[in-house]
PDB file of C-alpha atoms in Angstrom:
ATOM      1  CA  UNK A   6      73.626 101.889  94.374  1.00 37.00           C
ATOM      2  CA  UNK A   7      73.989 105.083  92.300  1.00 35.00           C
ATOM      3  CA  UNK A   8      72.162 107.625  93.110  1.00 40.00           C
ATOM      4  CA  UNK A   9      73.182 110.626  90.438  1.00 42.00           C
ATOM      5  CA  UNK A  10      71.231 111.981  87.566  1.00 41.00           C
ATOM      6  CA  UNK A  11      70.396 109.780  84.729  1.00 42.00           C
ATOM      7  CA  UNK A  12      71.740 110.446  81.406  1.00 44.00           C
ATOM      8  CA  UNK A  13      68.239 111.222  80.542  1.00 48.00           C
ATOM      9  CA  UNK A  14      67.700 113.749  83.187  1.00 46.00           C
ATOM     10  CA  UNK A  15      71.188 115.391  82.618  1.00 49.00           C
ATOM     11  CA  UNK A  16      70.554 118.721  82.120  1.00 52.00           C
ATOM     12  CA  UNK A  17      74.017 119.800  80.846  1.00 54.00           C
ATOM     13  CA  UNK A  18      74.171 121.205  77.220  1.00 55.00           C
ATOM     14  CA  UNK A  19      77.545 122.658  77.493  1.00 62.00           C
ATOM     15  CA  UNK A  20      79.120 119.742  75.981  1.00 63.00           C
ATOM     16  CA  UNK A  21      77.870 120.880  72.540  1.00 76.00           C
ATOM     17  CA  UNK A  22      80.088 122.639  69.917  1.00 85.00           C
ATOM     18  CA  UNK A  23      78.559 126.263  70.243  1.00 93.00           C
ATOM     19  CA  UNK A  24      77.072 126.439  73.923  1.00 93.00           C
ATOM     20  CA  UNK A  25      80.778 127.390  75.802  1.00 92.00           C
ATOM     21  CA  UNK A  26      81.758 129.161  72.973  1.00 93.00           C
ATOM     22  CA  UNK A  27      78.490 131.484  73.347  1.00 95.00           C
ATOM     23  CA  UNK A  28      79.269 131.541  77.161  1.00 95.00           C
ATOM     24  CA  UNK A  29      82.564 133.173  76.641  1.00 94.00           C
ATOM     25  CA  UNK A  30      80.721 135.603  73.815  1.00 95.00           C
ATOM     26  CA  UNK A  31      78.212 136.736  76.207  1.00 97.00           C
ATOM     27  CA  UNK A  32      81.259 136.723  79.251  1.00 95.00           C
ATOM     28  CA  UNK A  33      81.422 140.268  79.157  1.00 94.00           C
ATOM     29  CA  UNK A  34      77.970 141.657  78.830  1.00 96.00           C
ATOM     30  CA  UNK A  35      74.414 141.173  76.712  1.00 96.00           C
ATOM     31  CA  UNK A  36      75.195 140.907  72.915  1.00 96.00           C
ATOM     32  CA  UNK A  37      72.461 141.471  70.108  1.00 95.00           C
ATOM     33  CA  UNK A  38      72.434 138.293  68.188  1.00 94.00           C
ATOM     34  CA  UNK A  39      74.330 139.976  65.122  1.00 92.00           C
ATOM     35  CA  UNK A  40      77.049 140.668  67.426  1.00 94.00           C
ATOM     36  CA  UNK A  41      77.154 136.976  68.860  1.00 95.00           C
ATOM     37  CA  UNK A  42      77.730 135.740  64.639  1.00 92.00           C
ATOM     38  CA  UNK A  43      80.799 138.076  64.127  1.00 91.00           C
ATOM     39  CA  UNK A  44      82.888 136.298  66.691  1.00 93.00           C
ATOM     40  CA  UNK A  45      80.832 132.410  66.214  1.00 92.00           C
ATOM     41  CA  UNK A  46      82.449 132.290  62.810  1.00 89.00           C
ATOM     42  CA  UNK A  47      81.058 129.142  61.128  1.00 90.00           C
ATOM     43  CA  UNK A  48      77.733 129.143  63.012  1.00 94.00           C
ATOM     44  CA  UNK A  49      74.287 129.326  60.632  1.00 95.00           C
ATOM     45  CA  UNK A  50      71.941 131.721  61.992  1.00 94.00           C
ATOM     46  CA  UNK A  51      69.435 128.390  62.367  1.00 96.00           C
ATOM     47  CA  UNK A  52      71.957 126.919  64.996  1.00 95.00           C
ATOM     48  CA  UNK A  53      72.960 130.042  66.637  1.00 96.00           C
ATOM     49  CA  UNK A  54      68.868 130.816  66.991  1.00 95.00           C
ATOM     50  CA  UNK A  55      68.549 126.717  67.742  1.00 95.00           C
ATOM     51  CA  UNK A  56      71.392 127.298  70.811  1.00 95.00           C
ATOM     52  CA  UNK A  57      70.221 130.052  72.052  1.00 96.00           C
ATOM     53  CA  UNK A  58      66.386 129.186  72.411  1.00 95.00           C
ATOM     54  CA  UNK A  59      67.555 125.932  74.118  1.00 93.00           C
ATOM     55  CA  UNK A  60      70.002 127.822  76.563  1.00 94.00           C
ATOM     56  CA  UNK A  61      67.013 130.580  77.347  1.00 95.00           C
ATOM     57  CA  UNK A  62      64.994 127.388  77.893  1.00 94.00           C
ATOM     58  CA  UNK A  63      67.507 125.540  80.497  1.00 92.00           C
ATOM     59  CA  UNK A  64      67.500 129.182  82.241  1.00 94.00           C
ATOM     60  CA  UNK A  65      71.430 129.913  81.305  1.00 95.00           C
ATOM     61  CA  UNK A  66      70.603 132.753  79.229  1.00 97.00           C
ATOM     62  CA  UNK A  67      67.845 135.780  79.058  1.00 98.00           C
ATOM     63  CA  UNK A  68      66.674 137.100  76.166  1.00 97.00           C
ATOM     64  CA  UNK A  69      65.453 140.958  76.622  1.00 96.00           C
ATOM     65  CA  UNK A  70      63.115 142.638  73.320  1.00 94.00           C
ATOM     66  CA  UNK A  71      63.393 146.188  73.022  1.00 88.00           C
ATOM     67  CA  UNK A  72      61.052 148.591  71.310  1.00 83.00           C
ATOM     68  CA  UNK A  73      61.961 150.014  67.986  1.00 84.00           C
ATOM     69  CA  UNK A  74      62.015 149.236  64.195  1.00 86.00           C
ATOM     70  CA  UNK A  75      63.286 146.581  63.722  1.00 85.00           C
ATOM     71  CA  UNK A  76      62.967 145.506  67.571  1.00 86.00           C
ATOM     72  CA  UNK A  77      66.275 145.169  69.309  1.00 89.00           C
ATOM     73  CA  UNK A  78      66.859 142.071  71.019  1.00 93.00           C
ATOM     74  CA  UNK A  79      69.644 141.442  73.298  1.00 96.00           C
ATOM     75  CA  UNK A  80      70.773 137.750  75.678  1.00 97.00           C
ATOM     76  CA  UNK A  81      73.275 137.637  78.494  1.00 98.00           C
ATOM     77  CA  UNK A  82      74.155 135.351  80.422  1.00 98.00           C
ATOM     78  CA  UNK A  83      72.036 134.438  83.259  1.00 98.00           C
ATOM     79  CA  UNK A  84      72.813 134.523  87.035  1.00 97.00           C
ATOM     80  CA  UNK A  85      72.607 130.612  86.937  1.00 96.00           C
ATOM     81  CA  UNK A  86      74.466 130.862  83.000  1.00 96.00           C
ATOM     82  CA  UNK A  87      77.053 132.896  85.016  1.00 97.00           C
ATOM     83  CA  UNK A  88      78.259 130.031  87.461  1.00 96.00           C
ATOM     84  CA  UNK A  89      79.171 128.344  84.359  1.00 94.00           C
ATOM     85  CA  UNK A  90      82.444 130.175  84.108  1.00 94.00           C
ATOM     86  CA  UNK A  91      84.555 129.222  86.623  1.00 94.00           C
ATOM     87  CA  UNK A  92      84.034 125.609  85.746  1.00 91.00           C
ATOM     88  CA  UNK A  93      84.879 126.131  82.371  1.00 90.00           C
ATOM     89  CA  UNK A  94      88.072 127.995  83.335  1.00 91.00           C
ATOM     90  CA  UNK A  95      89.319 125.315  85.374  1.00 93.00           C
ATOM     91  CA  UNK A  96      88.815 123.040  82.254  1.00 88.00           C
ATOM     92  CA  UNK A  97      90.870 125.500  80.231  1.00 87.00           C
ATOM     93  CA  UNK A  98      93.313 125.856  82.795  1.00 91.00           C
ATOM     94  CA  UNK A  99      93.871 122.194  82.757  1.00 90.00           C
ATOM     95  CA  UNK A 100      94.054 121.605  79.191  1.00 88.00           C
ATOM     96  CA  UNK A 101      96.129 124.140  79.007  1.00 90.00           C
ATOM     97  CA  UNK A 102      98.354 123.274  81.432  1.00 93.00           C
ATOM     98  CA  UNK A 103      98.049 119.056  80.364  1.00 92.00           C
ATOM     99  CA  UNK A 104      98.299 120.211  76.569  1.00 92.00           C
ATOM    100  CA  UNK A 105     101.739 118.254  75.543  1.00 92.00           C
ATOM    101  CA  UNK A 106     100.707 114.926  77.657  1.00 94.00           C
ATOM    102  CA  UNK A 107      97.179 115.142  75.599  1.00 91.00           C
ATOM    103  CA  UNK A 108      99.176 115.440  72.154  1.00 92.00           C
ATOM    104  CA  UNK A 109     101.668 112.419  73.500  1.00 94.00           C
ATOM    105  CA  UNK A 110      98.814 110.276  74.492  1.00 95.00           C
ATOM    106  CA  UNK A 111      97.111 110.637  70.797  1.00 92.00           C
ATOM    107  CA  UNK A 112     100.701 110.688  68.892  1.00 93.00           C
ATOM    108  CA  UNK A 113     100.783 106.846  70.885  1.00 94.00           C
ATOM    109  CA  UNK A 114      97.283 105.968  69.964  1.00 92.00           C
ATOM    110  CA  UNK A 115      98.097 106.794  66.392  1.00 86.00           C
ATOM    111  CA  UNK A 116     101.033 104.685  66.132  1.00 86.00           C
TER     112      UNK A 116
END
């Protein structure tokens, strides 16, 4: 019998479009949410605030308010957000590395 995680209880959200892509954003240190948008071209302030709130929620990302007109607010990645990078390296690593047999394999499903 199988005893892993239902789909239900999966708590993964790094499959969506903008969750890795805001993991390698926030890689190198906090970012204020105007500086996450510059390099998230194509992403509506709604989403990016959507994304965000739900990665703060699963505990991947904290979100620190500082004093001041207009308050400054800053996220970075999480101890538990952090582990999330070598994982995700390994995946570019092997698409990377897999890249022409990918391209093959849909050129022969095309066909």
């Amino acid at each position: 019998m199988f005893t892993g995680c239902s789909h239900a209880a999966s708590p993964f959200r790094i499959g969506g479009k903008w969750t890795p892509k805001i993991i390698r954003c926030l890689e190198a240190g906090p970012r204020r949410f105007s500086e996450l948008e510059v390099p998230l071209r194509g992403i509506t302030p709604k989403v990016l605030t959507e994304t965000l709130r739900s990665m703060e929620r699963d505990g991947l990302v904290t979100r620190t308010v500082q004093g001041g007109i207009p308050p400054r607010v800053d996220y970075e990645l999480s101890a538990l957000g952090r582990t999330l990078l070598a994982p995700m390296a390994a995946c570019c690593a092997w698409a990377a590395a897999h890249l022409p047999e990918l391209r093959d394999a849909r050129d022969a499903y095309g066909a």
